[in-house]
Coordinates of C-alpha atoms in Angstrom, one line a residue:
A256 CA 0.0 0.0 -0.1
Y257 CA 1.1 3.6 -0.7
P258 CA 2.4 5.2 2.5
D259 CA 0.4 8.1 4.3
D260 CA 1.1 11.6 3.5
L261 CA 3.4 13.5 5.9
F262 CA 2.0 16.9 5.1
R263 CA -1.4 18.4 4.7
E264 CA -1.4 21.6 2.7
I265 CA -3.1 24.7 4.0
V266 CA -4.3 27.4 1.7
E267 CA -2.7 30.7 2.8
A268 CA -5.7 32.7 2.0
D269 CA -7.8 30.7 4.6
L270 CA -5.4 31.5 7.3
Q271 CA -5.1 34.2 9.9
L272 CA -1.3 34.1 10.7
S273 CA -0.1 35.7 13.9
E274 CA 2.4 38.5 13.8
R275 CA 5.2 36.1 14.5
Q276 CA 4.1 33.6 11.9
R277 CA 3.7 36.3 9.3
A278 CA 7.3 37.7 10.1
L279 CA 8.8 34.2 9.6
W280 CA 6.8 33.5 6.4
D281 CA 7.7 36.8 4.9
Y282 CA 11.4 36.3 5.8
L283 CA 11.4 32.9 4.1
E284 CA 9.6 34.2 1.0
S285 CA 12.1 37.0 0.7
L286 CA 15.3 34.9 0.4
E287 CA 16.8 34.5 -3.0
T288 CA 17.4 30.8 -2.4
T289 CA 13.5 30.3 -2.1
S290 CA 12.1 29.2 -5.4
E291 CA 8.6 28.0 -4.2
L292 CA 7.0 27.6 -0.8
K293 CA 3.7 26.6 0.8
I294 CA 2.2 26.2 4.2
A295 CA 1.3 22.9 5.6
E296 CA 0.6 20.9 8.8
V297 CA 2.5 17.8 9.7
N298 CA 1.4 14.4 10.6
S299 CA 4.2 14.0 13.3
E300 CA 2.7 10.8 14.6
L301 CA 3.7 9.1 11.3
L302 CA 7.4 9.7 11.9
K303 CA 6.9 8.0 15.4
T304 CA 4.8 5.0 14.4
S305 CA 5.4 4.3 10.7
E306 CA 8.4 2.9 8.8
N307 CA 7.2 4.5 5.5
V308 CA 5.9 7.9 4.9
N309 CA 4.9 9.9 1.6
L310 CA 6.8 13.2 1.4
N311 CA 4.1 15.0 -0.5
L312 CA 5.9 18.3 -1.1
F313 CA 4.4 20.2 -3.9
E314 CA 1.7 19.2 -6.6
G315 CA 2.7 16.0 -8.4
E316 CA 5.8 15.7 -6.4
N317 CA 5.6 12.6 -4.1
Y318 CA 8.5 10.8 -2.6
P319 CA 7.9 7.6 -0.6
A320 CA 10.6 7.3 2.1
F321 CA 11.4 4.4 4.4
R322 CA 12.9 5.1 7.8
T323 CA 16.6 4.0 8.1
R324 CA 16.8 5.0 11.7
I325 CA 15.7 7.2 14.6
E326 CA 17.9 9.0 17.2
E327 CA 16.0 9.8 20.4
R328 CA 17.1 12.5 22.8
G329 CA 14.0 12.6 25.1
D330 CA 10.3 12.8 24.9
E331 CA 9.0 14.6 21.8
D332 CA 12.7 15.2 20.8
F333 CA 14.2 13.0 18.0
S334 CA 15.8 12.9 14.6
W335 CA 14.3 10.8 11.8
Y336 CA 16.4 9.6 8.9
G337 CA 14.9 8.3 5.8
S338 CA 15.8 7.2 2.3
M339 CA 13.9 7.3 -1.1
D340 CA 16.7 6.1 -3.3
D341 CA 20.1 4.6 -1.8
E342 CA 21.9 4.7 -5.1
N343 CA 21.3 8.3 -5.8
M344 CA 21.6 9.4 -2.3
E345 CA 17.9 10.6 -2.0
T346 CA 17.4 11.2 1.5
A347 CA 15.4 13.1 4.2
I348 CA 16.4 14.1 7.7
F349 CA 13.9 15.5 10.2
V350 CA 14.3 17.0 13.7
L351 CA 11.0 16.7 15.6
R352 CA 10.7 18.7 18.8
R353 CA 7.4 19.1 20.6
G354 CA 5.5 18.6 17.5
S355 CA 7.4 21.1 15.4
L356 CA 9.4 19.8 12.4
T357 CA 12.6 21.0 10.9
G358 CA 14.3 19.1 8.0
T359 CA 15.9 18.8 4.8
I360 CA 14.9 16.6 1.8
R361 CA 17.1 15.8 -1.2
A362 CA 15.3 14.2 -4.2
D363 CA 15.5 14.4 -8.0
G364 CA 18.4 16.8 -7.8
E365 CA 16.3 19.3 -5.8
I366 CA 16.7 20.5 -2.1
Y367 CA 13.6 21.1 -0.1
S368 CA 13.4 22.5 3.5
V369 CA 10.9 22.3 6.2
R370 CA 10.7 25.1 8.7
P371 CA 8.2 25.6 11.7
L372 CA 6.2 28.8 11.7
G373 CA 4.5 28.0 15.1
E374 CA 1.2 26.6 16.4
G375 CA 1.4 23.6 14.2
L376 CA 2.0 25.3 10.9
H377 CA 5.1 24.7 8.8
A378 CA 6.7 26.2 5.5
I379 CA 7.8 23.7 2.8
I380 CA 10.4 25.3 0.7
R381 CA 11.9 24.4 -2.7
Q382 CA 15.4 25.8 -2.7
D383 CA 17.1 27.5 -5.7
S384 CA 20.6 26.3 -5.6
S385 CA 21.8 28.9 -8.1
F386 CA 21.6 31.4 -5.2
F387 CA 23.7 29.4 -2.9
P388 CA 26.9 31.0 -1.8
P389 CA 30.0 29.7 -3.6
D390 CA 31.0 27.6 -0.5
A391 CA 27.5 26.1 0.1
P392 CA 26.9 22.5 -0.7
S393 CA 25.4 21.6 -4.0
P394 CA 22.3 19.4 -4.3
E395 CA 24.3 17.3 -6.8
V396 CA 25.8 14.5 -4.7
T397 CA 29.0 12.8 -5.8
L398 CA 29.5 9.4 -4.2
P399 CA 32.9 8.9 -2.7
S400 CA 35.2 6.6 -4.7
A401 CA 36.6 3.6 -3.0
E402 CA 40.1 5.4 -2.9
M403 CA 38.7 8.4 -1.4
R404 CA 36.9 6.3 1.4
K405 CA 40.1 4.4 2.2
T406 CA 42.1 7.6 2.5
A407 CA 39.4 9.1 4.8
R408 CA 39.3 5.9 6.9
S409 CA 43.0 5.7 7.3
G410 CA 42.8 8.9 9.7
D411 CA 39.5 8.0 11.3
D412 CA 39.8 7.1 15.0
G413 CA 36.1 7.1 15.5
S414 CA 36.3 9.9 18.0
V415 CA 33.6 12.5 18.8
Q416 CA 34.3 16.2 18.4
H417 CA 32.3 18.5 20.6
I418 CA 31.4 21.9 19.1
L419 CA 30.0 25.2 20.2
V420 CA 27.3 27.2 18.3
A421 CA 26.9 30.9 18.9
Y422 CA 24.0 32.6 17.3
T423 CA 22.6 36.3 17.2
A424 CA 19.4 37.8 17.9
A425 CA 18.7 38.4 14.2
V426 CA 19.2 34.6 13.5
L427 CA 16.8 33.8 16.4
R428 CA 14.1 36.2 15.0
E429 CA 14.4 34.6 11.6
T430 CA 14.1 31.0 12.9
G431 CA 11.0 29.1 14.2
D432 CA 13.0 26.7 16.4
I433 CA 16.8 27.6 16.7
D434 CA 17.6 24.5 18.7
A435 CA 16.1 22.2 15.9
L436 CA 18.0 24.0 13.4
I437 CA 21.2 23.6 15.1
Q438 CA 20.5 19.8 15.6
L439 CA 19.7 19.5 12.0
A440 CA 23.1 20.8 11.1
I441 CA 24.7 18.3 13.5
D442 CA 22.7 15.4 11.9
E443 CA 23.6 16.4 8.4
T444 CA 27.2 16.7 9.3
N445 CA 27.2 13.3 10.9
Q446 CA 25.3 11.7 8.0
S447 CA 27.9 13.0 5.5
Y448 CA 30.6 11.2 7.6
R449 CA 28.5 8.0 7.5
N450 CA 28.1 8.4 3.7
S451 CA 31.8 8.4 3.4
E452 CA 32.1 5.4 5.9
I453 CA 33.8 7.6 8.4
S454 CA 33.0 6.7 12.1
F455 CA 34.1 10.2 13.3
Q456 CA 31.2 12.3 14.6
V457 CA 30.3 15.7 15.9
E458 CA 28.3 16.5 19.0
L459 CA 26.8 19.6 20.3
A460 CA 28.4 20.7 23.6
H461 CA 26.8 24.1 24.1
S462 CA 24.8 26.7 22.1
Y463 CA 23.9 30.3 23.2
Q464 CA 22.8 33.7 21.9
A465 CA 25.8 36.0 21.5
D466 CA 25.3 39.7 22.4
Y467 CA 26.3 40.8 19.0
R468 CA 24.7 42.9 16.1
E469 CA 25.8 41.6 12.8
S470 CA 27.8 44.0 10.7
G471 CA 26.3 42.9 7.3
D472 CA 29.7 41.8 6.1
M473 CA 30.7 38.2 6.5
L474 CA 34.4 38.7 6.7
T475 CA 34.1 41.4 9.3
N476 CA 31.8 39.1 11.4
L477 CA 34.4 36.3 11.0
E478 CA 37.3 38.6 12.0
R479 CA 35.4 39.7 15.1
L480 CA 34.6 36.1 16.1
T481 CA 38.3 35.2 15.6
L482 CA 40.0 38.0 17.5
T483 CA 40.3 37.4 21.2
D484 CA 40.5 41.1 22.6
D485 CA 38.4 43.3 20.4
N486 CA 35.4 43.4 22.7
Y487 CA 33.3 41.5 20.1
M488 CA 32.0 38.1 21.4
D489 CA 35.2 37.6 23.4
E490 CA 33.4 35.1 25.6
V491 CA 33.4 32.6 22.7
H492 CA 37.0 31.9 23.3
E493 CA 36.5 30.9 26.8
F494 CA 34.1 28.2 25.6
I495 CA 36.6 27.3 23.0
D496 CA 39.3 26.8 25.5
K497 CA 37.0 24.5 27.6
L498 CA 35.9 22.5 24.3
T499 CA 39.6 22.1 23.3
A500 CA 40.4 20.6 26.6
L501 CA 37.3 18.3 26.4
N502 CA 38.2 17.3 22.7
N503 CA 41.8 16.5 23.8
G504 CA 41.0 14.8 26.9

């Protein structure tokens, strides 16, 4: 039997979005990387109880996915990993926290995102990869060769690297669930290692909101984050010293 749909589309015209929901929707709609988006509700129970779900993203675009594993962190907090096509690396990774879903779907050479808007509503986004920054990952996946995997495994000791995430008030305003977005980044990083048959993994040690207003220039922000005595985010380096000791211990 065909698996049940994960999403139920909501017609925007029929909605009365809250001020917060409207702000998140308008922000997502304004991004150059957003090609198409819609509002939907999520049948989150499917991710808990079913091994197969249908990712009904946009009209005529249905991707039956089977669950490959679940990583639980607590009640109403887990990561769901699914696959549509092992050979072509068509995958879905979702973070479910208290009924809100954050995720990434890669299928047919496209990248889709799911972002919570609050109160059970979610945005499903088709990404336009032509607007990705030059150093951003491409939706085109190249499978690692046997030689590449062998080289990577030669230095793989199976250790866990603990990391720190600092975010600004601006990022918090533009995100429906910052903790889920951070966890999704962790999950996608670790999955990329698994795809290359590397047992090395990363784990979140701490995340916090930095008291910093972004300059609008990435290089300036990076320099201010890097310098230790410029009165910009200097507390980050105390965390880094602790993490360095933890990772080397």
